[in-house]
């Protein structure tokens, strides 16, 4: 068996492989980085806050296994907080009475979106999501443009080929009609000559 993947440099199959291995992989990598950075940023604020039970040091997001978030498809609300909303750390650190209605930590969580560190740059969650989606859209637009260009090129070459080697049915029928008329005229001429020779032979 011979792996021919590297030899595929054009056509639909090569395009699908490129989309999967290059564009798709990069998009997944970007989404994973966004999820990791987002979870870390939110957890950093939440773990410093205080829940209604007076507890602190809890993350808001975790993986399915309970560890740190590393991929976009494995991010969940921390199981204890998900089961008991009173454990949500809405109060800021140092709050002595957890059920006093203090919400400084919750406000800090809302504001964290405006200073999300993603991919080494400070962006909002919305900005980073738009950047990722825009990258996919631009790649598709470039691919559509390439396809349209190749289609136009193929049609142009086909037109040139037909101009040199194509057969026009109407033109061929016109020529056939002319050949048929010429053949009829020749037959009439031969017939007339034969008739003249016959008459001359009979009289002389």
Coordinates of C-alpha atoms in Angstrom, one line a residue:
X1 CA 0.0 0.0 0.0
X2 CA 1.2 3.5 -0.9
X3 CA 0.0 6.6 0.9
X4 CA -0.8 9.1 -1.8
X5 CA -2.2 11.9 0.4
X6 CA 0.9 14.1 -0.2
X7 CA 0.5 13.7 -3.9
X8 CA -3.0 15.1 -4.0
X9 CA -2.4 18.7 -5.0
X10 CA -5.7 19.6 -6.7
X11 CA -9.3 18.6 -7.1
X12 CA -12.2 18.1 -4.7
X13 CA -10.5 15.4 -2.6
X14 CA -7.4 17.5 -2.1
X15 CA -9.6 20.4 -1.1
X16 CA -11.5 18.4 1.4
X17 CA -8.2 17.1 2.9
X18 CA -6.8 20.6 3.1
X19 CA -10.0 21.9 4.8
X20 CA -9.9 19.1 7.3
X21 CA -6.2 19.1 8.2
X22 CA -5.4 22.8 7.9
X23 CA -8.5 25.0 8.3
X24 CA -10.4 22.5 10.5
X25 CA -7.4 21.8 12.7
X26 CA -6.6 25.5 13.1
X27 CA -10.2 26.3 14.0
X28 CA -10.3 23.5 16.6
X29 CA -7.0 24.7 18.1
X30 CA -8.3 28.3 18.3
X31 CA -11.5 27.2 19.9
X32 CA -9.6 25.0 22.4
X33 CA -7.4 28.0 23.3
X34 CA -10.4 30.2 23.7
X35 CA -12.2 27.8 26.0
X36 CA -9.0 27.2 28.0
X37 CA -8.3 30.9 28.4
X38 CA -11.9 31.8 29.1
X39 CA -12.3 29.1 31.8
X40 CA -9.0 30.1 33.4
X41 CA -10.0 33.8 33.5
X42 CA -13.4 33.1 35.0
X43 CA -12.1 30.6 37.5
X44 CA -9.5 33.0 38.7
X45 CA -12.2 35.4 39.7
X46 CA -14.7 32.9 40.9
X47 CA -12.3 31.0 43.1
X48 CA -11.5 34.2 44.9
X49 CA -15.2 35.0 45.6
X50 CA -17.5 33.7 48.3
X51 CA -20.7 31.7 48.0
X52 CA -23.8 31.9 50.1
X53 CA -22.4 29.0 52.2
X54 CA -19.4 31.1 53.0
X55 CA -17.1 28.8 51.0
X56 CA -14.4 30.0 48.6
X57 CA -11.8 28.6 46.4
X58 CA -14.1 26.9 44.0
X59 CA -13.8 27.0 40.2
X60 CA -16.8 27.8 38.1
X61 CA -15.8 25.7 35.0
X62 CA -14.1 22.3 34.8
X63 CA -13.7 19.4 32.5
X64 CA -16.0 16.4 32.6
X65 CA -13.4 14.6 34.6
X66 CA -13.2 17.4 37.1
X67 CA -9.9 18.8 36.0
X68 CA -8.8 22.0 34.2
X69 CA -10.5 22.8 30.9
X70 CA -8.3 22.1 27.9
X71 CA -10.7 21.7 25.0
X72 CA -13.8 23.5 23.8
X73 CA -15.9 20.3 23.8
X74 CA -15.0 19.5 27.4
X75 CA -16.1 22.6 29.4
X76 CA -18.8 22.3 32.1
X77 CA -20.0 24.2 35.1
X78 CA -18.3 22.8 38.2
X79 CA -20.5 19.8 39.4
X80 CA -21.0 21.1 43.0
X81 CA -22.0 24.6 41.8
X82 CA -24.2 23.1 39.1
X83 CA -26.0 21.0 41.7
X84 CA -26.3 23.9 44.3
X85 CA -26.5 27.4 42.9
X86 CA -25.9 28.8 46.5
X87 CA -22.3 27.8 46.0
X88 CA -21.9 30.3 43.2
X89 CA -19.3 32.8 44.4
X90 CA -21.1 36.1 43.9
X91 CA -19.7 37.9 46.9
X92 CA -16.2 39.4 46.8
X93 CA -13.3 38.0 48.9
X94 CA -13.4 39.1 52.6
X95 CA -17.2 39.2 52.8
X96 CA -18.1 38.1 56.3
X97 CA -21.8 37.4 55.7
X98 CA -22.2 35.4 52.6
X99 CA -25.9 36.0 52.3
X100 CA -25.6 39.8 52.7
X101 CA -26.4 40.3 49.0
X102 CA -22.9 41.4 48.1
X103 CA -22.3 40.8 44.4
X104 CA -18.9 42.2 43.8
X105 CA -17.5 38.9 42.5
X106 CA -20.4 38.4 40.2
X107 CA -19.9 41.9 38.7
X108 CA -16.2 41.1 38.3
X109 CA -17.1 37.9 36.4
X110 CA -19.2 40.0 34.0
X111 CA -16.4 42.4 33.5
X112 CA -13.9 39.7 32.9
X113 CA -15.2 39.3 29.4
X114 CA -13.8 42.7 28.5
X115 CA -10.2 41.6 29.5
X116 CA -10.1 38.1 28.3
X117 CA -6.6 36.9 27.5
X118 CA -6.8 34.7 24.4
X119 CA -4.0 33.6 22.1
X120 CA -1.6 35.9 23.9
X121 CA -3.7 39.0 23.2
X122 CA -6.3 40.8 25.3
X123 CA -9.7 40.6 23.7
X124 CA -13.3 40.2 24.6
X125 CA -14.9 36.8 24.4
X126 CA -17.1 38.1 21.6
X127 CA -14.2 39.5 19.7
X128 CA -12.2 36.3 19.8
X129 CA -15.3 34.2 18.8
X130 CA -15.8 36.6 15.8
X131 CA -12.2 36.3 14.8
X132 CA -12.3 32.5 14.7
X133 CA -15.6 32.5 12.7
X134 CA -14.3 35.2 10.4
X135 CA -11.3 33.1 9.7
X136 CA -13.4 30.2 8.6
X137 CA -15.6 32.5 6.5
X138 CA -12.6 34.0 4.8
X139 CA -11.2 30.6 4.0
X140 CA -14.5 29.6 2.4
X141 CA -14.7 32.8 0.4
X142 CA -11.2 32.3 -0.9
X143 CA -12.1 28.7 -1.9
X144 CA -15.3 29.8 -3.6
X145 CA -13.3 32.4 -5.5
X146 CA -10.7 29.8 -6.6
X147 CA -13.5 27.5 -7.8
X148 CA -15.2 30.3 -9.8
X149 CA -11.8 31.3 -11.4
X150 CA -11.1 27.7 -12.4
X151 CA -14.6 27.3 -13.8
X152 CA -14.1 30.4 -15.9
X153 CA -10.7 29.2 -17.1
X154 CA -12.2 25.8 -18.1
X155 CA -15.0 27.4 -20.0
X156 CA -12.6 29.7 -21.8
X157 CA -10.4 26.9 -22.8
X158 CA -13.4 24.8 -23.9
X159 CA -14.6 27.7 -26.1
X160 CA -11.1 28.0 -27.7
X161 CA -11.1 24.3 -28.4
X162 CA -14.5 24.3 -30.0
X163 CA -13.5 27.3 -32.1
X164 CA -10.7 25.3 -33.6
X165 CA -12.0 21.8 -33.7
X166 CA -15.7 22.0 -33.0
X167 CA -18.2 20.8 -35.6
X168 CA -21.1 23.0 -36.6
X169 CA -24.1 20.9 -37.6
X170 CA -25.6 23.8 -39.6
X171 CA -22.4 24.4 -41.5
X172 CA -21.9 20.7 -42.3
X173 CA -25.6 20.5 -43.6
X174 CA -25.0 23.5 -45.8
X175 CA -21.9 21.9 -47.2
X176 CA -23.7 18.6 -47.7
X177 CA -26.5 20.3 -49.6
X178 CA -23.9 22.0 -51.9
X179 CA -22.2 18.7 -52.6
X180 CA -25.5 17.1 -53.4
X181 CA -26.4 19.9 -55.8
X182 CA -23.0 19.6 -57.5
X183 CA -23.5 15.8 -57.8
X184 CA -26.9 16.2 -59.3
X185 CA -25.5 18.8 -61.8
X186 CA -22.7 16.4 -62.8
X187 CA -25.1 13.5 -63.2
X188 CA -27.4 15.7 -65.4
X189 CA -24.4 16.8 -67.5
X190 CA -23.2 13.2 -68.0
X191 CA -26.7 12.2 -68.9
X192 CA -27.0 15.0 -71.5
X193 CA -23.7 14.1 -73.1
X194 CA -24.7 10.5 -73.3
X195 CA -27.9 11.5 -75.0
X196 CA -26.1 13.7 -77.5
X197 CA -23.7 10.9 -78.3
X198 CA -26.5 8.5 -78.9
X199 CA -28.3 10.8 -81.3
X200 CA -25.1 11.5 -83.2
X201 CA -24.4 7.8 -83.4
X202 CA -27.8 7.0 -84.8
X203 CA -27.7 9.7 -87.5
X204 CA -24.2 9.2 -88.6

